Short mmCIF file of C-alpha atoms in Angstrom, two decimals:
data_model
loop_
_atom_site.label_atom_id
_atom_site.label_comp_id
_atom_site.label_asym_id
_atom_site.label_seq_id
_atom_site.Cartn_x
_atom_site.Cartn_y
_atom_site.Cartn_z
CA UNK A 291 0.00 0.00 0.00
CA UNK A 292 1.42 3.36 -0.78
CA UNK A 293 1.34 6.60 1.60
CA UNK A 294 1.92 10.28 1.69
CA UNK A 295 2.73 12.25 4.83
CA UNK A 296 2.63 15.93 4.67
CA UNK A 297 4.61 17.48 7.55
CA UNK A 298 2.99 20.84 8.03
CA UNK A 299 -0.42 20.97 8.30
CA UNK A 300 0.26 25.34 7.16
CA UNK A 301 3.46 27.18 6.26
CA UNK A 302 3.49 30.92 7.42
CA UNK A 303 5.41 33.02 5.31
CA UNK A 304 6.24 36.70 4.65
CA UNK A 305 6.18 37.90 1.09
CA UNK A 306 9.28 37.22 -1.04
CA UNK A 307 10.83 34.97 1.17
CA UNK A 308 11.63 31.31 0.27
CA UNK A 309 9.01 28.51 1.22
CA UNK A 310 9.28 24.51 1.14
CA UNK A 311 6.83 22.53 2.13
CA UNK A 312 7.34 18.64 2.89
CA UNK A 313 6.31 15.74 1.33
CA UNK A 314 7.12 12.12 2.16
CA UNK A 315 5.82 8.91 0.50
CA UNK A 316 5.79 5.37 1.03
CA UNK A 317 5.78 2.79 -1.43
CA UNK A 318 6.91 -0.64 -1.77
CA UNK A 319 6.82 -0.05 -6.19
CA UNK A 320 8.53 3.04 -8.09
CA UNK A 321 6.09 5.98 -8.33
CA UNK A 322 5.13 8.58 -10.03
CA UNK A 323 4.95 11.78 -7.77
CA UNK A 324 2.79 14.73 -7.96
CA UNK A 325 2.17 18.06 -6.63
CA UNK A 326 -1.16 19.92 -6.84
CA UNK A 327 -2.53 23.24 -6.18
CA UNK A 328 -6.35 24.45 -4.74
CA UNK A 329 -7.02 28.04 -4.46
CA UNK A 330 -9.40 29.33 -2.34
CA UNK A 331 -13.14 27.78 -3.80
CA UNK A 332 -11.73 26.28 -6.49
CA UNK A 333 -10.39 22.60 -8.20
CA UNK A 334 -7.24 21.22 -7.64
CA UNK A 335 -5.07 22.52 -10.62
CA UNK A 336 -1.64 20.37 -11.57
CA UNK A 337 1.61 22.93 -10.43
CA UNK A 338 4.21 19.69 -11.25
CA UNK A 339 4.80 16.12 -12.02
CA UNK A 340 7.70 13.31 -11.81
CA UNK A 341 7.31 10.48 -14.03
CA UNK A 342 11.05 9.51 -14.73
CA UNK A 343 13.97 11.20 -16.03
CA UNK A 344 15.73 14.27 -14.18
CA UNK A 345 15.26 14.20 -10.46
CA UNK A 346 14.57 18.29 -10.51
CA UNK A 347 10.90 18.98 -12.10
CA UNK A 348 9.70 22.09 -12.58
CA UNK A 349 6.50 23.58 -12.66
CA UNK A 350 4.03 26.43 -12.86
CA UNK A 351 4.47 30.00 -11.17
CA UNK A 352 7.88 29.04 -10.36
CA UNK A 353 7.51 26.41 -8.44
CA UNK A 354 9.85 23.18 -8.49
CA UNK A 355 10.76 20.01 -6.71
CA UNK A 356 12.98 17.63 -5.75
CA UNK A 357 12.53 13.99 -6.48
CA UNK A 358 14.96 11.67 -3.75
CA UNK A 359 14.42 8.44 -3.87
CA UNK A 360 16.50 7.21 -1.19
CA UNK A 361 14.63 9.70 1.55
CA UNK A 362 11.53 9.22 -0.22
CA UNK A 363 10.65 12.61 -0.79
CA UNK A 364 9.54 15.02 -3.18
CA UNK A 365 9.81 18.47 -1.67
CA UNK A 366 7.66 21.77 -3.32
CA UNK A 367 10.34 25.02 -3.22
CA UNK A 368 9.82 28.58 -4.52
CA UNK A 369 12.95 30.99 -4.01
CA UNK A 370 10.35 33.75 -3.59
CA UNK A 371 6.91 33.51 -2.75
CA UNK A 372 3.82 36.32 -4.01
CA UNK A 373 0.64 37.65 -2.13
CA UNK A 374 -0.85 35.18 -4.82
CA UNK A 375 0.70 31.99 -3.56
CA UNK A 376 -1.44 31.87 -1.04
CA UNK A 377 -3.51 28.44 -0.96
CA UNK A 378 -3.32 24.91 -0.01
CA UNK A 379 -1.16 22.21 -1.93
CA UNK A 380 -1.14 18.59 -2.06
CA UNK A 381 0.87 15.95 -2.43
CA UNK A 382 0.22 12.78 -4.52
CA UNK A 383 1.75 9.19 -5.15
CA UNK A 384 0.66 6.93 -7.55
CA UNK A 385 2.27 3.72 -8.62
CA UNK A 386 2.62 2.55 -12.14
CA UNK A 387 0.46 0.00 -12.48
CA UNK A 388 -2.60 2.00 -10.91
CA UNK A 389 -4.62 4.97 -12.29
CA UNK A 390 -5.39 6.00 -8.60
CA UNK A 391 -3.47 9.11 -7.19
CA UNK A 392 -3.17 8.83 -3.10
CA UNK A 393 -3.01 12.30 -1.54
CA UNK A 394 -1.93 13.87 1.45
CA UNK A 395 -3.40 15.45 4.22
CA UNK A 396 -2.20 19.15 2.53
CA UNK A 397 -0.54 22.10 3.57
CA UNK A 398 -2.03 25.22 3.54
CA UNK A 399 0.68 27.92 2.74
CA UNK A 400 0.00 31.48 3.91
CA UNK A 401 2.10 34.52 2.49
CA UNK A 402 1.96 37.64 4.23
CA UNK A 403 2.94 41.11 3.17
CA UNK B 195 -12.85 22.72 -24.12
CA UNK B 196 -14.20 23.13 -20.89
CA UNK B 197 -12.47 19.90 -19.24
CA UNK B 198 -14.29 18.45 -16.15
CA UNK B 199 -17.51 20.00 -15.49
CA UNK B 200 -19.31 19.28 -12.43
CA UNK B 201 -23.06 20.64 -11.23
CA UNK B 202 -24.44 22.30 -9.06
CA UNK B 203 -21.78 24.21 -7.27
CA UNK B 204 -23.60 24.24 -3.71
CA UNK B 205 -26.88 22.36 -2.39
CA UNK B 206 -28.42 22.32 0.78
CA UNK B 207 -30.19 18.98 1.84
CA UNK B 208 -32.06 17.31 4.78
CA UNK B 209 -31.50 14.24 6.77
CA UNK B 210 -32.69 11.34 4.27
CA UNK B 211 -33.05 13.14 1.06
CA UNK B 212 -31.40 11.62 -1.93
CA UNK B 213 -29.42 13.96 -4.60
CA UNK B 214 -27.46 13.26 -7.69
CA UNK B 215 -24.08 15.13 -8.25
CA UNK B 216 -23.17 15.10 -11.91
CA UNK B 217 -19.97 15.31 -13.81
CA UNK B 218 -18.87 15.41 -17.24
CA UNK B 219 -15.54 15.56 -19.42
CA UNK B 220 -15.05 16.38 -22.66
CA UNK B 221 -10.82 15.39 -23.08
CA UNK B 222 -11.97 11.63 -24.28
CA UNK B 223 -10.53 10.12 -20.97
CA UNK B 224 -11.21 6.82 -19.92
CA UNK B 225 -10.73 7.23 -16.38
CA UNK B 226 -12.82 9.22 -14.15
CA UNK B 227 -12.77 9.65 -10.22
CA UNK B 228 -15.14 10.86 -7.30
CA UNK B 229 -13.77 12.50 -4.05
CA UNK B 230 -14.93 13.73 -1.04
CA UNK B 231 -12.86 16.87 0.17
CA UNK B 232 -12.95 17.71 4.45
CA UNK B 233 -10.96 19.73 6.45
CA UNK B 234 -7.33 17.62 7.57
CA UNK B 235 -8.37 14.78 5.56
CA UNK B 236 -7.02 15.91 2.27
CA UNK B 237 -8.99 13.99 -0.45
CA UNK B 238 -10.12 10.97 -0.60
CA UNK B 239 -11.72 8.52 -3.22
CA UNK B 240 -15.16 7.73 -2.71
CA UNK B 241 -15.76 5.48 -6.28
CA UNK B 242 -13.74 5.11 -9.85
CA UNK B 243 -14.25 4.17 -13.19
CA UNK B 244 -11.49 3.32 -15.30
CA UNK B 245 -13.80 2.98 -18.50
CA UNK B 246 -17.39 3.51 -19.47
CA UNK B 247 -19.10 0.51 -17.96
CA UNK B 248 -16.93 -0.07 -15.13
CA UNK B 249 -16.99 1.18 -11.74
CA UNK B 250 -15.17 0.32 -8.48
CA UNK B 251 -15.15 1.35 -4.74
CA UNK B 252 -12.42 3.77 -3.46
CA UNK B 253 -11.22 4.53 -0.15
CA UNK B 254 -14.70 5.41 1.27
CA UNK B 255 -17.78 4.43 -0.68
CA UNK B 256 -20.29 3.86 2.14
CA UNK B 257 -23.43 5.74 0.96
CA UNK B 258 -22.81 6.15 -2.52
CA UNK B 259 -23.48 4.86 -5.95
CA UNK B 260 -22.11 5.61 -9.03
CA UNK B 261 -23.27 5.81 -12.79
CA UNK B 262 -20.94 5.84 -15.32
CA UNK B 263 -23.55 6.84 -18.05
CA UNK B 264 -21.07 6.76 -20.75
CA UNK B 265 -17.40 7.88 -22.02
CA UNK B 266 -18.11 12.01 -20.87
CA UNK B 267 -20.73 11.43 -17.98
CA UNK B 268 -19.79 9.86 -14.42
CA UNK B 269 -22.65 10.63 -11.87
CA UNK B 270 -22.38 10.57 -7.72
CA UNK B 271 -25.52 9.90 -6.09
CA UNK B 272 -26.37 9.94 -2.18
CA UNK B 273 -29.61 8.11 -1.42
CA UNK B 274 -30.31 8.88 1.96
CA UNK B 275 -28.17 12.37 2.69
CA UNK B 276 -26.65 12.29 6.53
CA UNK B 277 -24.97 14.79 8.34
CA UNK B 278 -21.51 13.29 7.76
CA UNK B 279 -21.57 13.73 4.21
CA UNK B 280 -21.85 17.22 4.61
CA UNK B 281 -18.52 17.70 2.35
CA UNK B 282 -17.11 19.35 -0.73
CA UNK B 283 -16.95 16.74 -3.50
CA UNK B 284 -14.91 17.21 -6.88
CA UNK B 285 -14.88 15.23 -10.18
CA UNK B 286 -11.38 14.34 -11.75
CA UNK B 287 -10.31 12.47 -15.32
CA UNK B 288 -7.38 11.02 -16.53
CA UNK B 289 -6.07 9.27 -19.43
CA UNK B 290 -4.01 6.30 -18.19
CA UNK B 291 -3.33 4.96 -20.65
CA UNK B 292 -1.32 7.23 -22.13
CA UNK B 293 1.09 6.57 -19.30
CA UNK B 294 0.55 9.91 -17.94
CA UNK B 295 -1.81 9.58 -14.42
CA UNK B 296 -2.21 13.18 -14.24
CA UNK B 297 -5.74 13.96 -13.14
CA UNK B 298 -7.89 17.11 -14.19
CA UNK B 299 -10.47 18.24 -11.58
CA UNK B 300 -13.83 20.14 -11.68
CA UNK B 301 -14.49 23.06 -9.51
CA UNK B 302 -16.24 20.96 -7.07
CA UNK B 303 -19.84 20.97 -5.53
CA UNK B 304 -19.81 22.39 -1.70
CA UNK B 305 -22.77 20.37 -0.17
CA UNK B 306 -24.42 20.52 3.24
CA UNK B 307 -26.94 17.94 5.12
CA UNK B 308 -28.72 19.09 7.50
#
């Protein structure tokens, strides 16, 4: 069965500073990793994926993460975060012989001016 | 190409009353998902249907039935509404097969029992 533990439940932050927010999986098959992002009343939108290939994905509105496969993580970073950043993200594993995504718990990441 | 459309946005129903949440995609995915959104829980899958005709339980599909009407249409419905599914619920599609699992999700229906 596969996991995903999301460390911070919310991530204060003041404008233009760096964020990263956590994400840890379990799996006992190679994955394919995810990160999603839900603004305020609205759908989860894709911000980046891993599938194979370079370890270092990068994604929308600057956003990119870190694949490691021997801490089984997949950190979210931004050098610099906006006003507009402000929303809650998710993590996701899915294996790949399964079209089912498990997600985490989310962390809702607050930037302040 | 309006991609994963889901209605209504918000109802309001009573103890025991039955509803139908509907979804539709128009990317020609074969795979389409229901989830149940609630505060610290994250999301998780209430029913699947990795092609027309086939549906299968997720994570937590007490209380719930699905339709998968055809390729486009894949329809949530609650039979007797209780308290605890007071939730927001969101479609999602995917084409699997493509090898890509990315999902696409609908805006979501906000829905309270009373």
């Amino acid at each position: 069965a596969q996991s995903v533990t999301q460390l911070d439940s919310q991530v204060p932050v003041f404008e233009e500073a760096p964020v990263e927010l956590r994400c840890n999986y379990s799996s006992s098959v190679s994955v394919y990793l995810f990160w999603y992002v839900q603004y305020p009343n609205q759908g989860l939108q894709l911000l980046l994926k891993y599938l194979s290939g370079s370890t270092l994905v990068k994604g929308i509105n600057g956003f990119e993460a870190e694949f490691n496969k021997s801490q089984t993580s997949f950190h979210l970073r931004k050098p610099s975060v906006h006003i507009s950043d402000t929303a809650e993200y998710f993590c996701a594993v899915s294996s790949y012989n399964t079209d089912k995504l498990i997600f985490g718990t989310g962390t809702r990441l607050q930037v302040f001016p | 190409n309006a991609g994963v459309t889901q209605t209504p946005k918000f109802q309001v129903l009573k103890t025991g009353q039955s509803m139908t949440l509907q979804c539709a995609q128009d990317m020609n995915h074969n795979s389409m998902y229901w989830y149940r959104q609630d505060p610290g829980m994250g999301l998780r899958l209430i029913y699947y249907s990795a092609s027309e005709g086939t549906t299968d339980k997720g994570e937590v599909p007490n209380g719930y039935n699905v339709s998968r009407l055809n390729k486009r249409e894949f329809s949530l419905r609650l039979e007797s509404a209780a308290p605890s599914q007071t939730s927001v619920y969101f479609c999602a599609s995917s084409d699997w097969s493509s090898g890509h699992n990315e999902q696409f999700f609908g805006p979501g229906t906000r829905l309270t029992v009373l």
